[in-house]
Amino acid sequence: MTIALALLLGSAIVALTAPVLLRHLGARAVDPVAVIVCWMLAVLGVSITVCAGLAIMAMPGYAADTPFVYLVGRRWWSAVQDAPHFAAYNAAAWAAVVVLAAAGLRLAWVAVRHGRARRALVRDRLDVLRMVGTTVPCREGGPPTLWVRSERGLAFSLAGRPGTIVVTDGLRRQLSPDGIAAVLAHERAHLRGRHHMITAWAEVVSVAFPFVVLFRAASPALREQVEIAADIAAARSSGREALRAALLDVTGSGTPEVALAMARDAVALRLRYLAVVAEPPSLLGTLSRCGTLGVLFAVTPLLAAAVLLRVTSALATALP
């Protein structure tokens, strides 16, 4: 029970504090791919640590096989060695089983419902748009572009196999050829990077467990970061100025919620990123930051639990 409570409490501390640190990373114009990885691994790290804590609470005998036993002093072990015989201890074990089962069922139900609703919305939107537009295949074998007859300057992408980029004729009249190329490169980056899957995953987690601060904050933060990541890809191929002009001219209002729109999410933050960052991050730098920061956020719940166990043992040893 001691190890289980430490794991659960460590996870709770990280779930409350990690969003502040991750938002700080995003606001400081850190590599967006690294920030995305950190958000995802932080969510996974907290989830796995909570499941481990509940599993140990349900089956306390397995606690002796974990490295955490070396962090608990003998005096503290001797004080709690008879705890498994208490009725409250057995009740906690059954409660842990119920919570684990309920959480798993809740996550599965939300994921299935959300996935079906999302696919239906994408299918309906595409059916309507294809009636008023023309599909142009990509010469490089990428996702096709659906040009829709409209005076409004809109651009967004819809997930699928291989996905679809939707652009209005009005945007072609508003932007230069370089601006159009930047818009298309931005939307292709969304589809190539599986950004729709990332944002959908974050939405499922936040809807399933809205009471967890980290999970609730992940969805809007990841939508911002995938837009910055797509901007970097577009800036590499089409130039920063063309992308900046596109961001200022394209409108995001009226785009479907299931889409990732060119100019709907975090436009001010993205313009500031383009102005502050001198050069797009290199591949080696991105891999290095993803590895270092990602592992740090993934193991932080375990580190917090280890510190709690160590402090508890020290206090137990210090007591007369």
Tab-separated table of N, CA and C in Angstrom, residues 190-285:
chain	number	residue	atom	x	y	z
A	190	HIS	N	0.487	18.588	-42.046
A	190	HIS	CA	-0.478	18.045	-41.093
A	190	HIS	C	-0.759	16.575	-41.389
A	191	LEU	N	-1.015	16.276	-42.631
A	191	LEU	CA	-1.369	14.906	-42.999
A	191	LEU	C	-0.164	13.983	-42.916
A	192	ARG	N	0.986	14.479	-43.324
A	192	ARG	CA	2.195	13.652	-43.269
A	192	ARG	C	2.613	13.363	-41.827
A	193	GLY	N	2.419	14.334	-40.942
A	193	GLY	CA	2.805	14.172	-39.548
A	193	GLY	C	1.754	13.499	-38.687
A	194	ARG	N	0.642	13.065	-39.272
A	194	ARG	CA	-0.453	12.425	-38.518
A	194	ARG	C	-0.962	13.342	-37.406
A	195	HIS	N	-1.009	14.646	-37.692
A	195	HIS	CA	-1.437	15.605	-36.667
A	195	HIS	C	-2.901	15.440	-36.292
A	196	HIS	N	-3.716	14.995	-37.226
A	196	HIS	CA	-5.129	14.761	-36.898
A	196	HIS	C	-5.271	13.640	-35.867
A	197	MET	N	-4.438	12.610	-35.989
A	197	MET	CA	-4.486	11.520	-35.019
A	197	MET	C	-4.025	11.990	-33.636
A	198	ILE	N	-3.010	12.847	-33.608
A	198	ILE	CA	-2.501	13.354	-32.334
A	198	ILE	C	-3.571	14.175	-31.626
A	199	THR	N	-4.216	15.089	-32.356
A	199	THR	CA	-5.241	15.926	-31.725
A	199	THR	C	-6.470	15.106	-31.340
A	200	ALA	N	-6.808	14.102	-32.158
A	200	ALA	CA	-7.944	13.245	-31.817
A	200	ALA	C	-7.646	12.442	-30.552
A	201	TRP	N	-6.430	11.926	-30.425
A	201	TRP	CA	-6.031	11.194	-29.218
A	201	TRP	C	-6.136	12.082	-27.987
A	202	ALA	N	-5.670	13.322	-28.110
A	202	ALA	CA	-5.736	14.241	-26.966
A	202	ALA	C	-7.177	14.560	-26.597
A	203	GLU	N	-8.044	14.690	-27.592
A	203	GLU	CA	-9.451	14.965	-27.309
A	203	GLU	C	-10.102	13.793	-26.578
A	204	VAL	N	-9.774	12.580	-26.996
A	204	VAL	CA	-10.338	11.393	-26.337
A	204	VAL	C	-9.919	11.352	-24.871
A	205	VAL	N	-8.647	11.580	-24.602
A	205	VAL	CA	-8.143	11.533	-23.230
A	205	VAL	C	-8.792	12.620	-22.378
A	206	SER	N	-8.921	13.830	-22.941
A	206	SER	CA	-9.490	14.936	-22.163
A	206	SER	C	-10.976	14.735	-21.907
A	207	VAL	N	-11.698	14.140	-22.859
A	207	VAL	CA	-13.126	13.878	-22.663
A	207	VAL	C	-13.334	12.728	-21.677
A	208	ALA	N	-12.481	11.720	-21.765
A	208	ALA	CA	-12.632	10.556	-20.875
A	208	ALA	C	-12.317	10.904	-19.424
A	209	PHE	N	-11.294	11.736	-19.222
A	209	PHE	CA	-10.873	12.068	-17.850
A	209	PHE	C	-10.698	13.578	-17.703
A	210	PRO	N	-11.768	14.336	-17.781
A	210	PRO	CA	-11.652	15.803	-17.736
A	210	PRO	C	-11.211	16.342	-16.382
A	211	PHE	N	-11.309	15.537	-15.332
A	211	PHE	CA	-10.926	15.984	-13.997
A	211	PHE	C	-9.413	15.984	-13.796
A	212	VAL	N	-8.646	15.397	-14.717
A	212	VAL	CA	-7.180	15.401	-14.644
A	212	VAL	C	-6.674	16.636	-15.378
A	213	VAL	N	-5.996	17.511	-14.658
A	213	VAL	CA	-5.575	18.796	-15.224
A	213	VAL	C	-4.680	18.591	-16.444
A	214	LEU	N	-3.730	17.673	-16.354
A	214	LEU	CA	-2.816	17.426	-17.470
A	214	LEU	C	-3.561	16.963	-18.706
A	215	PHE	N	-4.502	16.041	-18.546
A	215	PHE	CA	-5.243	15.521	-19.685
A	215	PHE	C	-6.115	16.610	-20.310
A	216	ARG	N	-6.749	17.411	-19.459
A	216	ARG	CA	-7.629	18.472	-19.960
A	216	ARG	C	-6.847	19.543	-20.716
A	217	ALA	N	-5.630	19.823	-20.274
A	217	ALA	CA	-4.824	20.866	-20.911
A	217	ALA	C	-4.132	20.383	-22.182
A	218	ALA	N	-4.007	19.072	-22.347
A	218	ALA	CA	-3.253	18.538	-23.483
A	218	ALA	C	-3.910	18.848	-24.818
A	219	SER	N	-5.230	18.797	-24.879
A	219	SER	CA	-5.915	18.951	-26.163
A	219	SER	C	-5.675	20.323	-26.801
A	220	PRO	N	-5.979	21.452	-26.127
A	220	PRO	CA	-5.729	22.748	-26.775
A	220	PRO	C	-4.243	23.012	-27.008
A	221	ALA	N	-3.385	22.547	-26.096
A	221	ALA	CA	-1.950	22.785	-26.268
A	221	ALA	C	-1.407	22.047	-27.483
A	222	LEU	N	-1.839	20.815	-27.692
A	222	LEU	CA	-1.352	20.052	-28.838
A	222	LEU	C	-1.872	20.623	-30.152
A	223	ARG	N	-3.085	21.178	-30.154
A	223	ARG	CA	-3.593	21.814	-31.380
A	223	ARG	C	-2.705	22.998	-31.755
A	224	GLU	N	-2.238	23.749	-30.767
A	224	GLU	CA	-1.333	24.864	-31.054
A	224	GLU	C	0.000	24.365	-31.605
A	225	GLN	N	0.557	23.341	-30.966
A	225	GLN	CA	1.890	22.894	-31.347
A	225	GLN	C	1.917	22.207	-32.712
A	226	VAL	N	0.866	21.479	-33.083
A	226	VAL	CA	0.868	20.863	-34.419
A	226	VAL	C	0.786	21.932	-35.505
A	227	GLU	N	0.128	23.058	-35.205
A	227	GLU	CA	0.089	24.146	-36.176
A	227	GLU	C	1.478	24.753	-36.360
A	228	ILE	N	2.209	24.940	-35.257
A	228	ILE	CA	3.565	25.477	-35.365
A	228	ILE	C	4.469	24.500	-36.112
A	229	ALA	N	4.308	23.205	-35.838
A	229	ALA	CA	5.114	22.201	-36.534
A	229	ALA	C	4.848	22.222	-38.034
A	230	ALA	N	3.573	22.375	-38.419
A	230	ALA	CA	3.238	22.468	-39.843
A	230	ALA	C	3.777	23.756	-40.449
A	231	ASP	N	3.778	24.843	-39.663
A	231	ASP	CA	4.347	26.105	-40.151
A	231	ASP	C	5.823	25.959	-40.471
A	232	ILE	N	6.558	25.257	-39.608
A	232	ILE	CA	7.990	25.072	-39.841
A	232	ILE	C	8.228	24.311	-41.136
A	233	ALA	N	7.432	23.266	-41.374
A	233	ALA	CA	7.573	22.507	-42.613
A	233	ALA	C	7.279	23.376	-43.834
A	234	ALA	N	6.247	24.219	-43.724
A	234	ALA	CA	5.907	25.098	-44.839
A	234	ALA	C	6.969	26.164	-45.056
A	235	ALA	N	7.533	26.689	-43.968
A	235	ALA	CA	8.569	27.718	-44.091
A	235	ALA	C	9.825	27.158	-44.748
A	236	ARG	N	10.126	25.896	-44.482
A	236	ARG	CA	11.309	25.282	-45.101
A	236	ARG	C	11.171	25.217	-46.621
A	237	SER	N	9.975	24.884	-47.101
A	237	SER	CA	9.801	24.666	-48.538
A	237	SER	C	9.383	25.925	-49.294
A	238	SER	N	8.643	26.822	-48.641
A	238	SER	CA	8.086	27.970	-49.370
A	238	SER	C	8.578	29.325	-48.876
A	239	GLY	N	9.284	29.360	-47.774
A	239	GLY	CA	9.792	30.629	-47.274
A	239	GLY	C	8.920	31.194	-46.160
A	240	ARG	N	9.568	31.897	-45.245
A	240	ARG	CA	8.870	32.414	-44.078
A	240	ARG	C	7.912	33.550	-44.439
A	241	GLU	N	8.317	34.413	-45.352
A	241	GLU	CA	7.473	35.558	-45.686
A	241	GLU	C	6.188	35.125	-46.384
A	242	ALA	N	6.286	34.130	-47.267
A	242	ALA	CA	5.087	33.637	-47.947
A	242	ALA	C	4.125	33.017	-46.936
A	243	LEU	N	4.669	32.290	-45.972
A	243	LEU	CA	3.823	31.693	-44.945
A	243	LEU	C	3.187	32.768	-44.072
A	244	ARG	N	3.947	33.781	-43.708
A	244	ARG	CA	3.421	34.856	-42.878
A	244	ARG	C	2.281	35.584	-43.603
A	245	ALA	N	2.451	35.858	-44.889
A	245	ALA	CA	1.402	36.515	-45.656
A	245	ALA	C	0.144	35.648	-45.714
A	246	ALA	N	0.340	34.329	-45.839
A	246	ALA	CA	-0.809	33.429	-45.878
A	246	ALA	C	-1.551	33.421	-44.553
A	247	LEU	N	-0.823	33.420	-43.464
A	247	LEU	CA	-1.462	33.439	-42.145
A	247	LEU	C	-2.295	34.696	-41.937
A	248	LEU	N	-1.835	35.800	-42.467
A	248	LEU	CA	-2.547	37.065	-42.295
A	248	LEU	C	-3.768	37.170	-43.208
A	249	ASP	N	-3.729	36.487	-44.343
A	249	ASP	CA	-4.814	36.614	-45.319
A	249	ASP	C	-5.877	35.530	-45.213
A	250	VAL	N	-5.495	34.349	-44.740
A	250	VAL	CA	-6.452	33.246	-44.687
A	250	VAL	C	-7.333	33.411	-43.458
A	251	THR	N	-8.599	33.074	-43.594
A	251	THR	CA	-9.514	33.102	-42.457
A	251	THR	C	-9.726	31.691	-41.929
A	252	GLY	N	-9.947	31.588	-40.631
A	252	GLY	CA	-10.187	30.277	-40.033
A	252	GLY	C	-11.630	30.057	-39.661
A	253	SER	N	-12.451	31.101	-39.730
A	253	SER	CA	-13.858	30.971	-39.349
A	253	SER	C	-14.619	30.170	-40.396
A	254	GLY	N	-15.487	29.297	-39.924
A	254	GLY	CA	-16.306	28.510	-40.829
A	254	GLY	C	-15.725	27.169	-41.190
A	255	THR	N	-14.530	26.851	-40.692
A	255	THR	CA	-13.949	25.542	-40.994
A	255	THR	C	-14.497	24.491	-40.033
A	256	PRO	N	-14.608	23.248	-40.471
A	256	PRO	CA	-15.157	22.200	-39.594
A	256	PRO	C	-14.270	21.952	-38.379
A	257	GLU	N	-14.891	21.587	-37.265
A	257	GLU	CA	-14.132	21.312	-36.044
A	257	GLU	C	-13.227	20.098	-36.200
A	258	VAL	N	-13.597	19.164	-37.069
A	258	VAL	CA	-12.784	17.964	-37.250
A	258	VAL	C	-11.574	18.221	-38.127
A	259	ALA	N	-11.479	19.432	-38.693
A	259	ALA	CA	-10.369	19.764	-39.581
A	259	ALA	C	-9.285	20.510	-38.823
A	260	LEU	N	-8.073	20.478	-39.377
A	260	LEU	CA	-6.999	21.355	-38.932
A	260	LEU	C	-6.904	22.484	-39.938
A	261	ALA	N	-7.287	23.684	-39.505
A	261	ALA	CA	-7.402	24.821	-40.419
A	261	ALA	C	-6.110	25.622	-40.435
A	262	MET	N	-5.838	26.242	-41.580
A	262	MET	CA	-4.610	27.000	-41.765
A	262	MET	C	-4.501	28.162	-40.786
A	263	ALA	N	-5.578	28.880	-40.533
A	263	ALA	CA	-5.494	30.100	-39.721
A	263	ALA	C	-6.629	30.173	-38.711
A	264	ARG	N	-6.808	29.116	-37.919
A	264	ARG	CA	-7.847	29.146	-36.893
A	264	ARG	C	-7.262	29.082	-35.480
A	265	ASP	N	-6.232	28.282	-35.289
A	265	ASP	CA	-5.703	28.053	-33.947
A	265	ASP	C	-4.370	28.772	-33.748
A	266	ALA	N	-4.290	29.554	-32.661
A	266	ALA	CA	-3.026	30.140	-32.182
A	266	ALA	C	-2.294	30.936	-33.257
A	267	VAL	N	-3.009	31.770	-34.017
A	267	VAL	CA	-2.374	32.533	-35.092
A	267	VAL	C	-1.350	33.521	-34.523
A	268	ALA	N	-1.694	34.217	-33.428
A	268	ALA	CA	-0.767	35.184	-32.837
A	268	ALA	C	0.507	34.496	-32.354
A	269	LEU	N	0.363	33.344	-31.703
A	269	LEU	CA	1.529	32.599	-31.236
A	269	LEU	C	2.398	32.149	-32.404
A	270	ARG	N	1.796	31.718	-33.473
A	270	ARG	CA	2.549	31.236	-34.627
A	270	ARG	C	3.289	32.375	-35.327
A	271	LEU	N	2.647	33.540	-35.435
A	271	LEU	CA	3.326	34.699	-36.025
A	271	LEU	C	4.513	35.118	-35.165
A	272	ARG	N	4.349	35.045	-33.844
A	272	ARG	CA	5.451	35.389	-32.953
A	272	ARG	C	6.584	34.373	-33.096
A	273	TYR	N	6.235	33.102	-33.255
A	273	TYR	CA	7.259	32.069	-33.447
A	273	TYR	C	8.048	32.336	-34.724
A	274	LEU	N	7.362	32.674	-35.799
A	274	LEU	CA	8.049	32.954	-37.065
A	274	LEU	C	8.971	34.162	-36.952
A	275	ALA	N	8.584	35.129	-36.107
A	275	ALA	CA	9.399	36.334	-35.948
A	275	ALA	C	10.599	36.105	-35.039
A	276	VAL	N	10.467	35.210	-34.050
A	276	VAL	CA	11.510	35.030	-33.043
A	276	VAL	C	12.556	34.015	-33.482
A	277	VAL	N	12.121	32.895	-34.050
A	277	VAL	CA	13.044	31.811	-34.384
A	277	VAL	C	13.805	32.156	-35.662
A	278	ALA	N	15.123	32.163	-35.553
A	278	ALA	CA	15.950	32.537	-36.702
A	278	ALA	C	15.950	31.446	-37.777
A	279	GLU	N	16.158	30.208	-37.370
A	279	GLU	CA	16.223	29.088	-38.306
A	279	GLU	C	15.358	27.948	-37.792
A	280	PRO	N	14.708	27.214	-38.690
A	280	PRO	CA	13.954	26.031	-38.252
A	280	PRO	C	14.883	25.031	-37.580
A	281	PRO	N	14.409	24.304	-36.577
A	281	PRO	CA	15.272	23.339	-35.881
A	281	PRO	C	15.748	22.235	-36.820
A	282	SER	N	16.968	21.806	-36.609
A	282	SER	CA	17.525	20.725	-37.417
A	282	SER	C	16.959	19.386	-36.970
A	283	LEU	N	17.110	18.385	-37.838
A	283	LEU	CA	16.624	17.044	-37.508
A	283	LEU	C	17.361	16.479	-36.298
A	284	LEU	N	18.684	16.667	-36.248
A	284	LEU	CA	19.461	16.160	-35.129
A	284	LEU	C	19.058	16.850	-33.832
A	285	GLY	N	18.842	18.187	-33.896
A	285	GLY	CA	18.413	18.911	-32.702
A	285	GLY	C	17.047	18.465	-32.230
